[in-house]
Coordinates of C-alpha atoms in Angstrom, one line a residue:
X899 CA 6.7 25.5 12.3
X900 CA 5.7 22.5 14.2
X901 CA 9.1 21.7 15.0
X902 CA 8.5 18.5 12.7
X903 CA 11.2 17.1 10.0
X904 CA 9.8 16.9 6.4
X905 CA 11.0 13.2 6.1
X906 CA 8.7 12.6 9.9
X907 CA 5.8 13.3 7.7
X908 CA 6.9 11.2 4.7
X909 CA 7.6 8.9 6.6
X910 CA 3.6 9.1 8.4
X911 CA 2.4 9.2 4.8
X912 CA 4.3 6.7 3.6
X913 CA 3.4 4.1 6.3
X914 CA 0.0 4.8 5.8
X915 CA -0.1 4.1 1.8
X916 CA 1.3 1.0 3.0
X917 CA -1.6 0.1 5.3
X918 CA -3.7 0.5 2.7
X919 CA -1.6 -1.6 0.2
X920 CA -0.2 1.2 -2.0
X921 CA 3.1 0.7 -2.4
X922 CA 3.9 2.6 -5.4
X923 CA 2.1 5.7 -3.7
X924 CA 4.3 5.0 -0.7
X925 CA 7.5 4.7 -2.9
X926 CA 6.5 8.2 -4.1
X927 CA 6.2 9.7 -0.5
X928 CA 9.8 9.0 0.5
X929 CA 11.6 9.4 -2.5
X930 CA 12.7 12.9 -2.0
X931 CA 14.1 12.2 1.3
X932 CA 18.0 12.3 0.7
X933 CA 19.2 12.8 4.5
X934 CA 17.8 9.4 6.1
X935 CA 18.6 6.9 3.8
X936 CA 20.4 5.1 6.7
X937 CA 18.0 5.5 9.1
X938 CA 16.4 2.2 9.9
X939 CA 13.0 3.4 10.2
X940 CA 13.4 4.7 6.7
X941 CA 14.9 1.1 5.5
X942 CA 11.8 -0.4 7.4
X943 CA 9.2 1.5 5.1
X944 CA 11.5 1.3 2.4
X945 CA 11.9 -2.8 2.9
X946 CA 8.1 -2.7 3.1
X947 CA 7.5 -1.1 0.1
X948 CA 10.0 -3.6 -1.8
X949 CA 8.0 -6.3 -0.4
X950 CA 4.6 -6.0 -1.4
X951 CA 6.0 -4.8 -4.8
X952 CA 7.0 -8.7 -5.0
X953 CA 11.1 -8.6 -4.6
X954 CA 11.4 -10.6 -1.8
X955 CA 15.4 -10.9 -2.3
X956 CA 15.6 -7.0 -2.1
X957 CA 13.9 -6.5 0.8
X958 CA 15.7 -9.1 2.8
X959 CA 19.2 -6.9 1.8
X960 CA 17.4 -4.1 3.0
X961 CA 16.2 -6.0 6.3
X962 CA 19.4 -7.4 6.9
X963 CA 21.0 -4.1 6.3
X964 CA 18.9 -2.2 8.8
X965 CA 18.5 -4.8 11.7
X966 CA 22.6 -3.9 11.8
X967 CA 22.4 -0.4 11.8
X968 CA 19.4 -0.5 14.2
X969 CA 21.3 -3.0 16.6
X970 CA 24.2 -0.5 16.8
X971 CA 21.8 2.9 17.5
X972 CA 19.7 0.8 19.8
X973 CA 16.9 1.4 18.4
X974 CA 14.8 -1.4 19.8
X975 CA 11.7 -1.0 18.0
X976 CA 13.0 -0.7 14.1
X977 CA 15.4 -3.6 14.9
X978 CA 11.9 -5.6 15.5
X979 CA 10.0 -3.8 12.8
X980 CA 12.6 -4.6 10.5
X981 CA 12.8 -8.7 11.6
X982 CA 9.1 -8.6 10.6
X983 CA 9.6 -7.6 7.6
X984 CA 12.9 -9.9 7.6
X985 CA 10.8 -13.0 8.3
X986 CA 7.8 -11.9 5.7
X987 CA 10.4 -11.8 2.9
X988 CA 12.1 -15.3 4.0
X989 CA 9.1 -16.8 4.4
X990 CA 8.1 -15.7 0.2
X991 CA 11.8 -17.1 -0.8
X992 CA 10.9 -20.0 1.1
X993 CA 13.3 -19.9 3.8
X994 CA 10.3 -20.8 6.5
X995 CA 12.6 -21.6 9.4
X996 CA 14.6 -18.5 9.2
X997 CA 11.2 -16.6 8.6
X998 CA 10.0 -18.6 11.5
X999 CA 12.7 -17.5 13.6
X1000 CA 12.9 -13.3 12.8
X1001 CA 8.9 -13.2 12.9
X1002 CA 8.8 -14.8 16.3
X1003 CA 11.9 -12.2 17.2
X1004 CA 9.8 -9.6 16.3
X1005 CA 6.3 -10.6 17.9
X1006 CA 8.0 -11.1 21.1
X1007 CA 9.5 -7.4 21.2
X1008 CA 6.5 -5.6 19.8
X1009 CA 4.2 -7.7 22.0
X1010 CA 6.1 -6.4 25.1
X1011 CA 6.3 -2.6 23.9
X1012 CA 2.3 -2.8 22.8
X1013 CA 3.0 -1.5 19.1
X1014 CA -0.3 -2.6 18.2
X1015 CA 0.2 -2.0 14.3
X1016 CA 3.0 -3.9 13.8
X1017 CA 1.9 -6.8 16.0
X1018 CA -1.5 -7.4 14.3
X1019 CA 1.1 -7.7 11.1
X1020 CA 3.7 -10.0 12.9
X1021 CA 0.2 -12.1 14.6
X1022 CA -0.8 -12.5 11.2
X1023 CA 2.0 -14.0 9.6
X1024 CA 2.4 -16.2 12.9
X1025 CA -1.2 -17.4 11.7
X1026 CA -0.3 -17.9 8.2
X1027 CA 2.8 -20.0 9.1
X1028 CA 0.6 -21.7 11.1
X1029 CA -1.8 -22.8 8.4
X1030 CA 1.0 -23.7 6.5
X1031 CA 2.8 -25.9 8.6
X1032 CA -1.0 -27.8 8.6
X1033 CA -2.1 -26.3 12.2
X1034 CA -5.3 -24.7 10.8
X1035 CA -6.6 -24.3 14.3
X1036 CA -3.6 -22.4 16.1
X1037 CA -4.1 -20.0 13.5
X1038 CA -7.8 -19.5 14.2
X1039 CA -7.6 -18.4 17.8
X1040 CA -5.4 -15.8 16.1
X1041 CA -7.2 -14.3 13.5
X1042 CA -10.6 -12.3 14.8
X1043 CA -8.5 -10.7 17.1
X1044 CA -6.3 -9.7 14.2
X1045 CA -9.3 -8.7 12.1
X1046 CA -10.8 -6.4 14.7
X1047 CA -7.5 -4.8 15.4
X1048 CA -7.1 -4.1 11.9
X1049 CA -10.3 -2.5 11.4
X1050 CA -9.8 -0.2 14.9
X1051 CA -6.1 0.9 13.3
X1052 CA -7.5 1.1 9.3
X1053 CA -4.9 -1.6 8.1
X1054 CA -6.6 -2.7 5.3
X1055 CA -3.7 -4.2 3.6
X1056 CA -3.6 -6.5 6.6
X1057 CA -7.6 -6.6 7.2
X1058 CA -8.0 -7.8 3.7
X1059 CA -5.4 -10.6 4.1
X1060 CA -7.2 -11.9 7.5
X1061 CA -10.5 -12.2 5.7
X1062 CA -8.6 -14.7 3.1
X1063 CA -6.9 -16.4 5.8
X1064 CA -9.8 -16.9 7.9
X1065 CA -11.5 -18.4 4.6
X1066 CA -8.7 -20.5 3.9
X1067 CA -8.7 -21.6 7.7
X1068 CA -12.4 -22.4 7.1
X1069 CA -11.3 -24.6 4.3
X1070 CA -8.6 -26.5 5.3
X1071 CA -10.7 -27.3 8.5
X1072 CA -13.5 -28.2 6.4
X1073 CA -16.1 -25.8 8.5
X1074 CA -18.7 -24.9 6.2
X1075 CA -20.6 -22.2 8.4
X1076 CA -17.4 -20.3 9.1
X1077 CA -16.8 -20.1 5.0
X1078 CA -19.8 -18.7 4.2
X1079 CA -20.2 -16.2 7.4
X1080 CA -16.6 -15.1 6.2
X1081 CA -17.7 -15.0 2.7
X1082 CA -20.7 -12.6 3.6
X1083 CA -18.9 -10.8 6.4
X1084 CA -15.8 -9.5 4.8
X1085 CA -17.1 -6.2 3.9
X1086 CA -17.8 -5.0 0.2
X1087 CA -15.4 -2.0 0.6
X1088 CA -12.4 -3.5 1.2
X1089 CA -10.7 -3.1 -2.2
X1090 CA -7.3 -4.1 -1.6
X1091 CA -6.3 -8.0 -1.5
X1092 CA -8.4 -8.8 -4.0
X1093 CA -6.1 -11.3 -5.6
X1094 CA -5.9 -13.3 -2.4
X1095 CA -9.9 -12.6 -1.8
X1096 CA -10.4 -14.9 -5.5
X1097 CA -7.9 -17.0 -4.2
X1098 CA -9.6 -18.2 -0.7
X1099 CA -12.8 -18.3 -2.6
X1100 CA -11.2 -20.5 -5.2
X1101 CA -9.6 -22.9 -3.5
X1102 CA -13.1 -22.9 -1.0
X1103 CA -15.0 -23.9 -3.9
X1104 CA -12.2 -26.3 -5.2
X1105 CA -12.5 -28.2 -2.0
X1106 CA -16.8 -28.3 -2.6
X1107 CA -16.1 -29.7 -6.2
X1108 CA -17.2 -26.7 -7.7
X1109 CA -14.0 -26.9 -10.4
X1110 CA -16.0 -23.8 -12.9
X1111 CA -16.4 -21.5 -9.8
X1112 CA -12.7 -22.1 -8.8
X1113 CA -11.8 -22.0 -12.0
X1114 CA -13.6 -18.2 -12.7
X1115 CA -11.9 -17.3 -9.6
X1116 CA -8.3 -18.2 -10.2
X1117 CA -8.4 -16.6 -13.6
X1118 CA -6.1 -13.4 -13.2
X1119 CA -4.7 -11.1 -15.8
X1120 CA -1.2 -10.8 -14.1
X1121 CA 1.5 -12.7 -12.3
X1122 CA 3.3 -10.2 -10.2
X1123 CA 3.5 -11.4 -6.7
X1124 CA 3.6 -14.6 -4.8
X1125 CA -0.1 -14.5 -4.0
X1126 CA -0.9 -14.1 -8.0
X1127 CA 1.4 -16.7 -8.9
X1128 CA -0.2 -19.2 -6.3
X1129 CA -3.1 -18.8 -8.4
X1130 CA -1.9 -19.3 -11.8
X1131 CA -0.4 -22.5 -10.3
X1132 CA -3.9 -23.7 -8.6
X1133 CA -5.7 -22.6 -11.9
X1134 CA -3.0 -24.9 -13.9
X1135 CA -3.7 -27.7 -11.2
X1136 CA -7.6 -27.5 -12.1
X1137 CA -7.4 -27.3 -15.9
X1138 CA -5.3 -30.6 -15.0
X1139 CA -7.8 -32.0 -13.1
X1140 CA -10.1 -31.0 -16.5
X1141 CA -8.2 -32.9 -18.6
X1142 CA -6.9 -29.6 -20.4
X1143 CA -3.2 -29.9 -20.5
X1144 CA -3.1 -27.1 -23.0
X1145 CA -4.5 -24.6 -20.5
X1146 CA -2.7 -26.0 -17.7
X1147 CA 1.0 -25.1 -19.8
X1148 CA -0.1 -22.0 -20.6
X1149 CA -1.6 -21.2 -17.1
X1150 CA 1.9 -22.6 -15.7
X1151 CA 4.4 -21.0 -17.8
X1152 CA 4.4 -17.4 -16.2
X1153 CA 4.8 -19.0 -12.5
X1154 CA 7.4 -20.4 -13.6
X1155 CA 9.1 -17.6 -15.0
X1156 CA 8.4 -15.7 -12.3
X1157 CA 9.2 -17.8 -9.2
X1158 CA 12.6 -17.8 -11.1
X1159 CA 13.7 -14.6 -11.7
X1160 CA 12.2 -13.4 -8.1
X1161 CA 13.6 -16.4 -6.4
X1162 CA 10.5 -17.7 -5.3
X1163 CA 11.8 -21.1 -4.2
X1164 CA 8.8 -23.4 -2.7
X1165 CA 6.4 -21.9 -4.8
X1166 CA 9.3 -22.8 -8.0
X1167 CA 9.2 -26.5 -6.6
X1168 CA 5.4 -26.5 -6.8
X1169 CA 5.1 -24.9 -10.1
X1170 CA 7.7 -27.3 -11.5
X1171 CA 5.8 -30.3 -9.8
X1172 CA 3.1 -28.7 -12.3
X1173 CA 4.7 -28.5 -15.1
X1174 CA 6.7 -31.9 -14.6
X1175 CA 2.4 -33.4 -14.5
X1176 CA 1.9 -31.9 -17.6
X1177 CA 4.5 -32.5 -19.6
X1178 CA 6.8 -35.1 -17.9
X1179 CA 10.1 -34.6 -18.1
X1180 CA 13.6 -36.6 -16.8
X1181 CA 12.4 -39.2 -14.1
X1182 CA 16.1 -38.2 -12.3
X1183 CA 14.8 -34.6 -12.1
X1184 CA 11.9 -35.1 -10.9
X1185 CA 13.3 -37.9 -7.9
X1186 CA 15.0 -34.5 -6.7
X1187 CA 11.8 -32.4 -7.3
X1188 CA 9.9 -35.1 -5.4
X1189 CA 12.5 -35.4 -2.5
X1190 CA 12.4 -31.7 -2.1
X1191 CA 8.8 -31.2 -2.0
X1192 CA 7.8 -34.1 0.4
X1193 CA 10.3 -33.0 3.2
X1194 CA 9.5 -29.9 2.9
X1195 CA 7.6 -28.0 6.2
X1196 CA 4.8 -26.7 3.7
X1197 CA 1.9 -28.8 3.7
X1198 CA 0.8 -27.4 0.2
X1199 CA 4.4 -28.8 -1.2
X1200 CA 4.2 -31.9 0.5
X1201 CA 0.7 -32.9 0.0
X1202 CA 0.5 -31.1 -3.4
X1203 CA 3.4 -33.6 -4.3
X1204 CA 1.2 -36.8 -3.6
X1205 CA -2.3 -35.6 -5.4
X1206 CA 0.3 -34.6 -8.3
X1207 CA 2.2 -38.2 -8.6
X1208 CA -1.1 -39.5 -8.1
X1209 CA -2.7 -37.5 -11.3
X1210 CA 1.0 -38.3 -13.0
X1211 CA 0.2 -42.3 -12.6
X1212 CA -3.3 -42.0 -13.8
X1213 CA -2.5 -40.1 -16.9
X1214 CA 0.1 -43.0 -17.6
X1215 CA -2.0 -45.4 -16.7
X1216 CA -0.6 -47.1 -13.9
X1217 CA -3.7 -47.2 -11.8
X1218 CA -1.7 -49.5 -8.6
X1219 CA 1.3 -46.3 -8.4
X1220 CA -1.2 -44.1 -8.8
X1221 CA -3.8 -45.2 -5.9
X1222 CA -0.9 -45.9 -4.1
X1223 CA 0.1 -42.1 -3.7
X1224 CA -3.4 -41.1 -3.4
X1225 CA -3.9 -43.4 -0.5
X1226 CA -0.5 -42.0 1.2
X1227 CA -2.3 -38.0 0.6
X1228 CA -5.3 -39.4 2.2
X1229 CA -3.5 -40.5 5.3
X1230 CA -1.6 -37.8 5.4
X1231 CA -4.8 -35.3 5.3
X1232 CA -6.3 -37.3 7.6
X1233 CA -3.9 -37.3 10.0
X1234 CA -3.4 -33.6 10.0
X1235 CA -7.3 -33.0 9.6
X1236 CA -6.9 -30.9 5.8
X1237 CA -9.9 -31.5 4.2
X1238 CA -8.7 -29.5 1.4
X1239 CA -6.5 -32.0 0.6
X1240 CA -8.6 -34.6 1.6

């Protein structure tokens, strides 16, 4: 009666589910829709549902899929939509030059046709590259704005990962009153994100020496998406640094199956940097492993890769190799101002 096509309001409902980080929900909304399965709008939501289900490789056939369709409708605005979501699914396969490249893309077009929703998204995941290419401070001028935008638009789902960025910003920077004003701050309701919450706060407490807290924190009951499996890996890293080997393998073995079968390729490396610290395996392997990891554009590879040869040494008891790599990390985090690594 409102002249209105059932799959406009699936659609609505469906991006909204998403906003809120309900995939599933949002998987539900659009799966009676048989008439649009083409449409790029309707491989946007459908890429964005993939993605925060954790199957990066999908989505990126979805994304590539629909950026071509949308480039031969003209449809401006799901061509960028879908190189966000391009770029966000790169970036998890670890492909951060090409996710780089389509997140930028996409910024740029949504910046200049003020889609506020999806560039609070694509702003975030600028700041997030950011932080991981070891600029901590070009992604804080990003990330209040992003935080107050997402509040204004009800984006939790994005909201909720802004609060742990700003609290991993905090911590790679080393600011102590910005931690624990975003640690009060980030408000009690937000329920979504709560893996990633632990996570900041983890690795916040890592970085103050507090191994138990981090510890408590990083102790999850599932390994289904990247963020999850970054934990598993950190909680392996601080059994490590325990002396418990035994709950380091056990911590590490999911991560690893995971990364695998979803293709997860840095955070692959980094769990098999792990692993390879636990139980060492064939020095020719891990020469590769090694050469990877240090040239790699991720801070939290190629710094992860020092404090891990340096624990590998100790353990054997070559104390020179050892303080030899440690003393490369520290001028390394020095240099690029991480005082997590640090």
């Amino acid at each position: 009666p409102l002249g209105i096509e059932p799959s406009e309001f699936a659609f609505q409902a469906a991006t909204i589910l998403l906003s809120l980080g309900r995939p599933d929900e949002a998987k539900q909304a659009i799966s009676d829709i048989t008439t649009s399965k083409d449409n790029p709008r309707h491989m946007c939501i459908l890429a964005d549902i993939t993605h925060q289900m954790g199957d990066p490789r999908e989505a990126v056939k979805i994304c590539q899929l629909g950026v071509a369709k949308a480039q031969q409708s003209d449809q401006e605005t799901a061509r960028a939509e879908l190189m966000l979501q391009l770029g966000l699914s790169l970036r998890d396969l670890g492909d951060r030059s090409a996710a780089t490249q389509a997140i930028y893309d996409a910024r740029d077009v949504l910046s200049q046709q003020g889609f506020r929703r999806r560039l609070a998204e694509a702003n975030l995941a600028e700041a997030q590259l950011a932080l991981g290419r070891g600029h901590p401070r070009a992604a804080k001028v990003l990330i209040d704005p992003i935080i107050a935008v997402s509040q204004t638009l009800k984006m939790a789902n994005i909201e909720a990962q802004a609060w742990s960025l700003k609290l991993n910003i905090a911590t790679a920077m080393g600011d102590t009153s910005s931690a624990n004003e975003t640690i009060q701050l980030r408000p009690e309701a937000l329920s979504v994100g709560l893996a990633g919450w632990r996570h900041a706060q983890a690795r916040w407490h890592w970085a103050q020496r507090d191994l138990s807290k981090a510890i408590e924190l990083v102790t999850w009951n599932q390994v289904d998406s990247a963020t999850e499996v970054h934990m598993a890996i950190d909680a392996a890293r601080l059994f490590l640094t325990q002396g418990d080997r035994n709950q380091a393998s056990r911590a590490i073995d999911p991560a690893l199956e995971f990364t695998q079968s979803r293709g997860l390729r840095e955070l692959h490396l980094l769990a098999s940097l792990v692993a390879d610290t636990i139980i060492p395996g064939d020095a020719e392997a891990r020469r590769a492993l090694h050469y990877q990891a240090r040239t790699s554009p991720w801070i939290e590879l190629s710094l992860g890769c020092l404090a891990l040869d340096g624990r590998r040494w100790h353990a054997l008891g070559d104390r020179k190799k050892s303080r030899t790599s440690y003393q490369s990390l520290l001028d390394r985090t020095r240099h690029l101002g991480d005082h997590f690594h640090q």
